[in-house]
Coordinates of C-alpha atoms in Angstrom, one line a residue:
X1 CA -67.6 -13.7 16.0
X2 CA -70.7 -12.0 17.6
X3 CA -72.2 -13.4 20.9
X4 CA -74.6 -15.0 19.5
X5 CA -72.8 -16.9 16.7
X6 CA -70.3 -18.2 19.2
X7 CA -73.4 -19.2 21.7
X8 CA -75.1 -21.0 18.9
X9 CA -71.7 -22.7 17.9
X10 CA -70.9 -24.3 21.4
X11 CA -74.7 -25.4 21.6
X12 CA -74.6 -27.4 18.3
X13 CA -71.0 -28.6 19.5
X14 CA -72.5 -30.1 23.0
X15 CA -75.7 -31.4 21.3
X16 CA -75.5 -35.2 20.7
X17 CA -75.1 -36.6 17.4
X18 CA -76.4 -39.5 15.7
X19 CA -75.0 -40.3 12.0
X20 CA -77.6 -42.7 10.6
X21 CA -77.0 -44.5 7.0
X22 CA -79.3 -46.9 5.2
X23 CA -79.2 -48.6 1.8
X24 CA -82.3 -49.3 0.3
X25 CA -81.1 -51.7 -2.1
X26 CA -79.7 -54.2 0.8
X27 CA -82.6 -55.6 2.4
X28 CA -82.1 -57.9 5.3
X29 CA -84.8 -60.7 3.9
X30 CA -87.2 -59.7 7.4
X31 CA -90.5 -59.0 6.8
X32 CA -92.3 -56.2 9.0
X33 CA -94.6 -58.0 11.2
X34 CA -98.1 -56.8 12.0
X35 CA -97.2 -55.2 15.2
X36 CA -99.5 -52.3 14.8
X37 CA -102.4 -54.2 16.4
X38 CA -105.0 -53.0 18.9
X39 CA -107.1 -54.2 21.6
X40 CA -110.8 -52.9 20.8
X41 CA -112.4 -52.5 17.5
X42 CA -113.4 -49.3 15.1
X43 CA -116.9 -49.1 16.4
X44 CA -117.2 -48.9 20.1
X45 CA -120.4 -48.4 22.3
X46 CA -122.0 -47.5 18.7
X47 CA -121.2 -43.9 18.8
X48 CA -117.3 -44.1 18.8
X49 CA -116.8 -44.8 14.7
X50 CA -112.9 -44.9 14.2
X51 CA -113.2 -47.1 11.4
X52 CA -111.8 -44.7 8.7
X53 CA -108.6 -44.1 11.2
X54 CA -108.3 -47.7 11.3
X55 CA -107.7 -48.0 7.2
X56 CA -105.4 -45.0 7.7
X57 CA -103.1 -46.4 9.9
X58 CA -103.6 -50.1 8.5
X59 CA -104.5 -51.8 11.9
X60 CA -103.8 -55.4 10.9
X61 CA -105.3 -57.2 14.2
X62 CA -107.8 -56.7 16.8
X63 CA -108.0 -58.5 20.2
X64 CA -110.9 -59.1 21.5
X65 CA -110.5 -58.6 25.6
X66 CA -112.3 -56.0 27.8
X67 CA -114.7 -55.3 24.9
X68 CA -117.0 -52.3 25.5
X69 CA -115.8 -52.2 29.0
X70 CA -117.3 -50.8 31.1
X71 CA -120.2 -49.7 29.1
X72 CA -122.0 -53.2 28.1
X73 CA -119.6 -55.6 28.6
X74 CA -121.9 -58.0 30.0
X75 CA -122.9 -59.1 26.2
X76 CA -119.6 -59.4 24.3
X77 CA -117.1 -61.9 23.3
X78 CA -116.5 -63.4 27.1
X79 CA -117.8 -67.1 27.3
X80 CA -120.3 -66.1 29.8
X81 CA -121.6 -63.4 27.8
X82 CA -122.2 -65.8 24.9
X83 CA -123.5 -69.0 26.9
X84 CA -125.1 -67.3 29.6
X85 CA -126.3 -70.3 31.7
X86 CA -122.9 -73.0 32.4
X87 CA -125.7 -75.5 33.5
X88 CA -127.6 -75.5 30.0
X89 CA -126.9 -78.3 27.3
X90 CA -123.9 -76.8 25.2
X91 CA -125.3 -78.4 22.0
X92 CA -128.4 -76.4 21.7
X93 CA -127.5 -73.1 19.6
X94 CA -130.7 -71.5 21.7
X95 CA -128.4 -71.3 24.4
X96 CA -126.0 -69.1 22.9
X97 CA -126.3 -64.9 22.6
X98 CA -124.1 -64.4 19.5
X99 CA -125.8 -61.1 18.1
X100 CA -123.5 -58.8 19.7
X101 CA -120.6 -60.0 19.3
X102 CA -121.5 -61.1 15.6
X103 CA -121.7 -57.1 15.0
X104 CA -118.8 -56.1 16.7
X105 CA -116.3 -58.6 15.0
X106 CA -118.3 -57.8 11.6
X107 CA -117.2 -54.1 12.3
X108 CA -113.6 -55.5 12.6
X109 CA -113.4 -57.5 9.3
X110 CA -115.1 -54.2 7.9
X111 CA -111.5 -52.6 8.2
X112 CA -109.8 -55.8 6.8
X113 CA -108.4 -56.2 10.5
X114 CA -107.8 -60.0 11.7
X115 CA -109.2 -61.0 15.1
X116 CA -107.1 -62.3 18.2
X117 CA -110.3 -64.0 20.1
X118 CA -109.5 -64.1 23.8
X119 CA -111.6 -66.8 25.0
X120 CA -112.3 -66.2 29.3
X121 CA -113.6 -63.3 30.8
X122 CA -112.8 -59.5 31.1
X123 CA -111.3 -58.2 34.0
X124 CA -113.7 -57.8 37.1
X125 CA -112.3 -54.8 39.5
X126 CA -115.6 -55.2 41.8
X127 CA -114.9 -57.2 45.4
X128 CA -117.0 -59.5 44.0
X129 CA -115.9 -61.5 41.4
X130 CA -118.3 -63.3 39.3
X131 CA -116.6 -65.3 36.2
X132 CA -112.7 -65.4 37.1
X133 CA -113.1 -68.3 39.3
X134 CA -112.2 -71.5 37.6
X135 CA -115.1 -73.0 35.6
X136 CA -116.6 -76.0 37.7
X137 CA -116.4 -78.2 34.4
X138 CA -113.3 -77.6 32.5
X139 CA -114.3 -80.3 30.0
X140 CA -117.6 -78.4 29.4
X141 CA -116.0 -75.2 29.1
X142 CA -113.8 -76.6 26.6
X143 CA -116.9 -78.0 24.6
X144 CA -118.6 -74.3 25.1
X145 CA -115.3 -72.6 23.4
X146 CA -115.4 -75.4 20.5
X147 CA -118.9 -74.2 19.9
X148 CA -118.2 -70.7 19.8
X149 CA -115.2 -71.3 17.4
X150 CA -117.8 -73.2 15.1
X151 CA -119.9 -70.7 15.0
X152 CA -117.4 -68.0 13.5
X153 CA -115.4 -70.3 11.5
X154 CA -117.7 -73.2 10.4
X155 CA -121.0 -71.6 10.3
X156 CA -122.6 -73.0 13.2
X157 CA -125.8 -71.7 14.8
X158 CA -126.5 -69.4 12.0
X159 CA -122.8 -68.5 12.1
X160 CA -120.2 -67.7 9.6
X161 CA -117.1 -68.6 7.9
X162 CA -114.8 -66.1 9.2
X163 CA -111.6 -68.5 9.6
X164 CA -110.4 -66.7 13.0
X165 CA -106.8 -67.8 13.3
X166 CA -106.1 -67.0 16.8
X167 CA -108.0 -68.3 19.7
X168 CA -106.3 -66.9 23.1
X169 CA -107.0 -69.3 26.2
X170 CA -108.3 -66.7 29.1
X171 CA -106.5 -63.6 30.5
X172 CA -103.7 -63.1 33.1
X173 CA -103.9 -66.3 35.5
X174 CA -100.3 -65.6 36.3
X175 CA -101.0 -62.1 37.7
X176 CA -101.8 -63.7 41.4
X177 CA -105.0 -61.4 41.6
X178 CA -108.9 -62.7 41.8
X179 CA -109.2 -60.0 39.2
X180 CA -108.4 -62.0 36.3
X181 CA -108.0 -65.5 37.7
X182 CA -109.5 -66.5 41.4
X183 CA -107.9 -69.8 41.4
X184 CA -104.4 -71.2 41.9
X185 CA -101.5 -71.6 39.4
X186 CA -102.0 -75.3 39.7
X187 CA -105.7 -75.1 38.7
X188 CA -104.9 -72.8 35.8
X189 CA -102.4 -75.8 34.6
X190 CA -105.0 -78.4 34.6
X191 CA -107.9 -76.0 33.1
X192 CA -105.4 -75.1 30.0
X193 CA -104.4 -79.0 29.8
X194 CA -108.0 -79.9 29.2
X195 CA -109.1 -77.0 27.2
X196 CA -106.3 -76.6 25.0
X197 CA -106.2 -80.1 24.0
X198 CA -109.5 -80.8 23.6
X199 CA -109.8 -77.5 21.2
X200 CA -106.5 -78.6 19.1
X201 CA -107.9 -81.8 19.0
X202 CA -111.3 -80.4 17.0
X203 CA -109.2 -77.8 15.2
X204 CA -106.1 -78.7 13.8
X205 CA -105.5 -75.4 11.5
X206 CA -106.6 -72.5 13.9
X207 CA -104.1 -71.2 16.4
X208 CA -104.7 -72.4 20.0
X209 CA -102.6 -70.4 22.5
X210 CA -102.3 -68.1 25.1
X211 CA -102.6 -67.0 27.9
X212 CA -102.1 -63.2 28.0
X213 CA -99.5 -63.5 30.7
X214 CA -98.6 -60.3 32.7
X215 CA -94.7 -60.8 32.4
X216 CA -94.5 -59.4 36.0
X217 CA -94.6 -63.4 37.6
X218 CA -92.0 -65.2 35.9
X219 CA -92.2 -67.9 38.4
X220 CA -96.1 -68.7 37.5
X221 CA -95.2 -68.6 34.0
X222 CA -92.5 -70.9 33.6
X223 CA -93.9 -73.0 35.7
X224 CA -96.9 -73.1 33.3
X225 CA -94.5 -73.4 30.3
X226 CA -92.7 -76.3 32.0
X227 CA -96.0 -78.1 32.2
X228 CA -96.4 -77.4 28.8
X229 CA -93.4 -79.2 28.0
X230 CA -93.3 -82.1 30.5
X231 CA -97.4 -82.7 29.2
X232 CA -96.6 -81.9 25.6
X233 CA -99.5 -79.5 25.6
X234 CA -100.7 -77.7 22.4
X235 CA -99.3 -74.2 22.4
X236 CA -99.3 -72.5 18.6
X237 CA -98.8 -69.1 20.3
X238 CA -97.6 -67.4 23.6
X239 CA -98.9 -64.2 24.6
X240 CA -97.8 -61.8 27.0
X241 CA -98.5 -58.2 28.7
X242 CA -96.3 -55.7 29.7
X243 CA -96.5 -51.6 30.3
X244 CA -93.2 -49.8 30.4
X245 CA -91.4 -46.3 29.8
X246 CA -88.8 -47.8 27.7
X247 CA -88.7 -50.5 25.0
X248 CA -85.8 -52.1 26.8
X249 CA -88.0 -54.3 29.8
X250 CA -90.3 -55.6 26.8
X251 CA -87.6 -56.8 25.0
X252 CA -86.0 -58.4 27.5
X253 CA -88.9 -60.3 28.8
X254 CA -89.3 -61.3 24.9
X255 CA -85.9 -62.7 25.2
X256 CA -86.8 -64.5 28.5
X257 CA -90.0 -65.8 27.2
X258 CA -87.9 -67.0 23.8
X259 CA -85.4 -68.9 25.6
X260 CA -87.7 -70.8 27.9
X261 CA -89.9 -72.1 25.2
X262 CA -86.8 -73.0 23.2
X263 CA -86.0 -75.3 26.4
X264 CA -89.2 -76.8 26.4
X265 CA -89.1 -77.6 22.7
X266 CA -91.5 -74.8 21.4
X267 CA -88.9 -73.0 19.4
X268 CA -91.1 -72.6 16.6
X269 CA -93.9 -71.1 18.8
X270 CA -95.2 -67.5 18.1
X271 CA -94.6 -65.0 20.7
X272 CA -97.4 -62.2 20.4
X273 CA -97.4 -59.2 22.9
X274 CA -101.1 -58.4 23.0
X275 CA -100.9 -55.6 25.4
X276 CA -98.7 -53.3 25.8
X277 CA -98.5 -49.0 26.5
X278 CA -96.9 -46.2 28.2
X279 CA -96.8 -47.2 31.9
X280 CA -93.7 -46.7 33.9
X281 CA -94.9 -46.7 37.4
X282 CA -97.8 -48.1 39.2
X283 CA -97.6 -46.6 42.4
X284 CA -100.3 -43.6 43.7
X285 CA -98.3 -40.7 43.0
X286 CA -96.4 -41.7 39.9
X287 CA -99.2 -44.0 38.0
X288 CA -101.8 -40.8 37.4
X289 CA -99.1 -38.5 35.2
X290 CA -98.7 -41.5 32.4
X291 CA -102.5 -40.8 31.1
X292 CA -102.1 -37.7 29.9
X293 CA -98.4 -38.7 28.5
X294 CA -100.2 -41.5 26.6
X295 CA -101.8 -39.2 24.4
X296 CA -98.9 -36.4 23.9
X297 CA -95.6 -36.3 22.7
X298 CA -94.6 -38.8 25.2
X299 CA -96.5 -41.4 24.3
X300 CA -96.1 -41.0 21.0
X301 CA -92.4 -41.3 21.1
X302 CA -92.8 -44.5 23.3
X303 CA -95.2 -46.2 20.7
X304 CA -92.8 -45.4 17.6
X305 CA -89.8 -46.7 20.1
X306 CA -91.5 -49.6 20.8
X307 CA -92.5 -50.4 17.3
X308 CA -89.1 -50.2 16.1
X309 CA -87.6 -52.3 18.9
X310 CA -90.2 -54.9 18.1
X311 CA -89.1 -55.2 14.5
X312 CA -85.4 -55.0 14.8
X313 CA -84.9 -56.6 18.2
X314 CA -87.2 -59.3 18.7
X315 CA -88.9 -62.3 16.3
X316 CA -92.4 -61.3 17.5
X317 CA -94.9 -62.4 15.5
X318 CA -97.3 -59.9 16.3
X319 CA -98.5 -57.3 19.2
X320 CA -101.6 -55.4 19.9
X321 CA -101.4 -51.9 21.9
X322 CA -103.8 -51.5 24.5
X323 CA -106.2 -49.6 23.9
X324 CA -108.1 -48.2 21.3
X325 CA -111.7 -47.5 22.8
X326 CA -111.8 -43.6 23.3
X327 CA -113.8 -44.0 26.5
X328 CA -111.1 -46.4 28.0
X329 CA -108.3 -44.4 30.2
X330 CA -105.6 -46.3 28.5
X331 CA -106.4 -44.5 24.9
X332 CA -103.9 -43.1 24.0
X333 CA -104.4 -42.7 20.4
X334 CA -107.5 -41.2 20.2
X335 CA -109.5 -38.1 21.6
X336 CA -113.2 -37.3 21.6
X337 CA -113.6 -34.0 19.9
X338 CA -117.1 -33.6 19.6
X339 CA -119.9 -35.8 21.6
X340 CA -123.2 -36.5 19.6
X341 CA -125.0 -39.0 20.9
X342 CA -127.0 -40.9 17.9
X343 CA -125.8 -43.8 15.8
X344 CA -125.8 -41.9 12.7
X345 CA -124.1 -38.6 13.9
X346 CA -122.2 -40.2 16.7
X347 CA -118.7 -38.8 18.2
X348 CA -115.9 -37.4 16.5
X349 CA -112.7 -38.5 17.1
X350 CA -109.5 -36.8 16.8
X351 CA -106.6 -38.2 16.4
X352 CA -103.4 -38.0 18.8
X353 CA -99.6 -37.2 18.3
X354 CA -99.4 -41.2 19.2
X355 CA -101.9 -42.3 16.5
X356 CA -99.3 -41.2 14.0
X357 CA -96.8 -43.7 15.3
X358 CA -99.0 -46.5 14.4
X359 CA -99.9 -44.8 11.0
X360 CA -96.1 -44.4 10.4
X361 CA -95.2 -47.7 11.1
X362 CA -97.8 -49.0 8.7
X363 CA -96.0 -47.1 6.0
X364 CA -93.1 -49.4 6.5
X365 CA -95.2 -52.3 7.0
X366 CA -96.8 -51.7 3.6
X367 CA -93.3 -51.5 2.3
X368 CA -92.9 -55.1 3.3
X369 CA -89.1 -55.8 3.7
X370 CA -86.7 -54.6 6.8
X371 CA -83.7 -52.7 5.6
X372 CA -80.5 -52.6 7.6
X373 CA -80.0 -49.1 9.8
X374 CA -76.6 -48.4 11.0
X375 CA -76.7 -45.5 13.7
X376 CA -73.7 -45.0 15.9
X377 CA -76.3 -43.5 18.5
X378 CA -77.3 -46.4 20.9
X379 CA -80.4 -44.1 22.5
X380 CA -81.9 -43.7 18.7
X381 CA -84.7 -46.2 18.0
X382 CA -84.7 -46.9 14.1
X383 CA -86.2 -49.0 11.5
X384 CA -86.1 -49.1 7.8
X385 CA -88.1 -50.8 4.9
X386 CA -88.2 -51.1 1.3
X387 CA -91.0 -52.2 -1.1
X388 CA -92.8 -52.0 -4.4
X389 CA -94.7 -48.9 -3.2
X390 CA -91.4 -46.9 -2.1
X391 CA -88.7 -46.8 0.7
X392 CA -89.3 -45.3 4.5
X393 CA -87.5 -44.8 7.7
X394 CA -88.5 -44.2 11.1
X395 CA -86.2 -42.4 13.7
X396 CA -87.3 -41.9 17.5
X397 CA -85.6 -40.1 19.8
X398 CA -87.3 -40.8 23.2
X399 CA -84.8 -38.9 25.0
X400 CA -84.8 -35.5 26.9
X401 CA -82.2 -34.0 24.8
X402 CA -82.5 -32.7 21.1
X403 CA -80.2 -34.6 18.5
X404 CA -78.0 -33.5 15.2
X405 CA -79.2 -36.1 13.3
X406 CA -77.2 -36.8 9.9
X407 CA -78.9 -39.1 7.2
X408 CA -77.4 -40.7 4.3
X409 CA -80.0 -42.7 2.5
X410 CA -79.1 -44.5 -0.3
X411 CA -80.9 -46.4 -3.1
X412 CA -84.1 -44.3 -2.4
X413 CA -85.5 -44.6 -5.7
X414 CA -88.0 -42.1 -5.0
X415 CA -88.2 -38.5 -3.7
X416 CA -88.8 -38.3 0.1
X417 CA -90.9 -36.5 2.9
X418 CA -89.9 -35.9 6.2
X419 CA -92.7 -35.8 8.6
X420 CA -92.1 -34.8 12.4
X421 CA -94.1 -35.5 15.5
X422 CA -92.5 -33.4 18.7
X423 CA -94.0 -31.6 21.4
X424 CA -95.3 -28.8 19.5
X425 CA -96.0 -30.7 15.7
X426 CA -97.9 -33.5 14.8
X427 CA -97.0 -35.4 11.7
X428 CA -96.0 -32.2 10.4
X429 CA -93.9 -32.3 7.2
X430 CA -90.9 -30.1 7.9
X431 CA -89.0 -31.2 4.4
X432 CA -89.1 -32.5 1.1
X433 CA -85.9 -33.9 -0.4
X434 CA -85.0 -34.7 -3.9
X435 CA -83.9 -38.7 -4.6
X436 CA -80.7 -37.3 -5.6
X437 CA -80.4 -35.5 -2.5
X438 CA -81.0 -38.1 -0.2
X439 CA -77.5 -39.0 1.0
X440 CA -76.6 -36.0 2.8
X441 CA -80.0 -34.7 4.8
X442 CA -79.0 -32.9 8.4
X443 CA -81.5 -31.8 10.9
X444 CA -82.2 -31.4 14.5
X445 CA -84.2 -34.4 16.0
X446 CA -86.1 -32.8 19.1
X447 CA -86.5 -34.3 22.4
X448 CA -89.0 -37.0 22.7
X449 CA -89.6 -36.8 18.7
X450 CA -90.2 -39.5 16.0
X451 CA -89.5 -38.8 12.0
X452 CA -90.9 -40.5 9.0
X453 CA -88.4 -39.8 6.4
X454 CA -89.8 -41.8 3.2
X455 CA -92.0 -42.1 0.1
X456 CA -95.0 -40.2 0.5
X457 CA -97.8 -43.1 0.3
X458 CA -101.1 -41.7 -0.3
X459 CA -103.5 -43.1 3.0
X460 CA -105.2 -46.1 2.1
X461 CA -109.2 -45.5 0.9
X462 CA -111.6 -46.7 3.0
X463 CA -113.9 -49.1 1.1
X464 CA -116.3 -50.9 3.3
X465 CA -116.5 -54.7 2.8
X466 CA -120.0 -55.8 2.2
X467 CA -118.6 -59.6 1.8
X468 CA -118.1 -59.9 5.4
X469 CA -122.2 -59.6 5.9
X470 CA -122.4 -62.6 3.9
X471 CA -124.7 -65.0 5.7
X472 CA -125.6 -62.6 8.6
X473 CA -128.9 -63.8 10.0
X474 CA -129.7 -60.1 11.3
X475 CA -128.6 -57.5 8.9
X476 CA -126.7 -54.4 10.2
X477 CA -127.9 -51.2 11.1
X478 CA -128.1 -49.4 7.8
X479 CA -126.6 -46.3 9.2
X480 CA -123.3 -48.2 10.4
X481 CA -122.8 -49.2 6.6
X482 CA -123.6 -46.2 5.1
X483 CA -122.8 -43.2 7.2
X484 CA -118.5 -43.3 6.2
X485 CA -118.1 -46.4 3.8
X486 CA -120.9 -45.1 0.9

């Protein structure tokens, strides 16, 4: 035996292994849920156009928070942006400024993304806070929000019938920071009591909830939830945020919140993780290291692992990654390839490795039904699905060592494509496997990589939905309609 052969054999023996088996003829009965939503929509600051990419990755939801921040954020979504003078008559349509937000939501709907509308204000980093203080009249604030909902769902003030289902009250009030809520926790409970009761009385069918809690202040959130139970307050969905380096912490937070909701009589309340990203530390030394990692293989692996864990280890109704807007430092799914400041020929966006974690998950989402996966390596994240359009498997190695992966895939029904994203490759086809050979597939899964193994689904075709313009009083710019979706 040569030295080279002996060395390679020892290396292979020492390498961690993962034996993974799936029978696509035995689904779990659990649907794949819309966990690949985004904060911010496909058209940002006019020149950043990601509509075709949103369609490609099948983004199911857009959460409206910190919209167009920091450029032009004073005109979008927030209650003080739409109703600029709190002392004005809230019943008079002339006192509302909807146009910018109308156009922003229209672009989200054009790619078939649903909306989670955050009622409240964006984060304020400046020393002087303008809008994060508690509203001076809780009941009036609730009535203003009532009119915002009526504008988008019932056509009020030359509005629409867009049937936006999710209305989230405020954002991160538990953070004990004036950046997001400059009042006390008890004030927030009183505020939510007034707002939620009024809005639910006005709108029985849309979901009223919140409150985008940070997940870092259990005591404050637990006191809020205790008040929800004691006062029998509406809470159709509960939303929280977390940033981490592995899925273990978000899953533990979900478990705590699910247990608490059960204790207060809200076992059926939906849970949404509507802000999350790859961030393992917030100190001055380590935090800066995570921003470039969000855009490379490390962030990509985390995104894929999170999507697998949220589906297979929790009952989260949905989730929204923070952030899709290319101008923001937390955007890990796009790079700006070329910059041209015009409407028709704006910035050219290039998908990162992380984008393909969401696209791969969307393939399973399109298939529809989760299939059980057996894997003997607890450090490997997995998710499988089946459906009329095919079968697929997502395998994630977030560790720092490569893994000798052995797949047994029964009941495939179609030939398989294996696409790998790792430090060197981005969604690269590394092998094609005939259906009859799928029960014995072996390969090395590199460190910090993920693999899609499944039916080679065609990309969705962008088709601009002109119906979303029905009833619009101000016609959209022609360039926005025709440049990509002609």
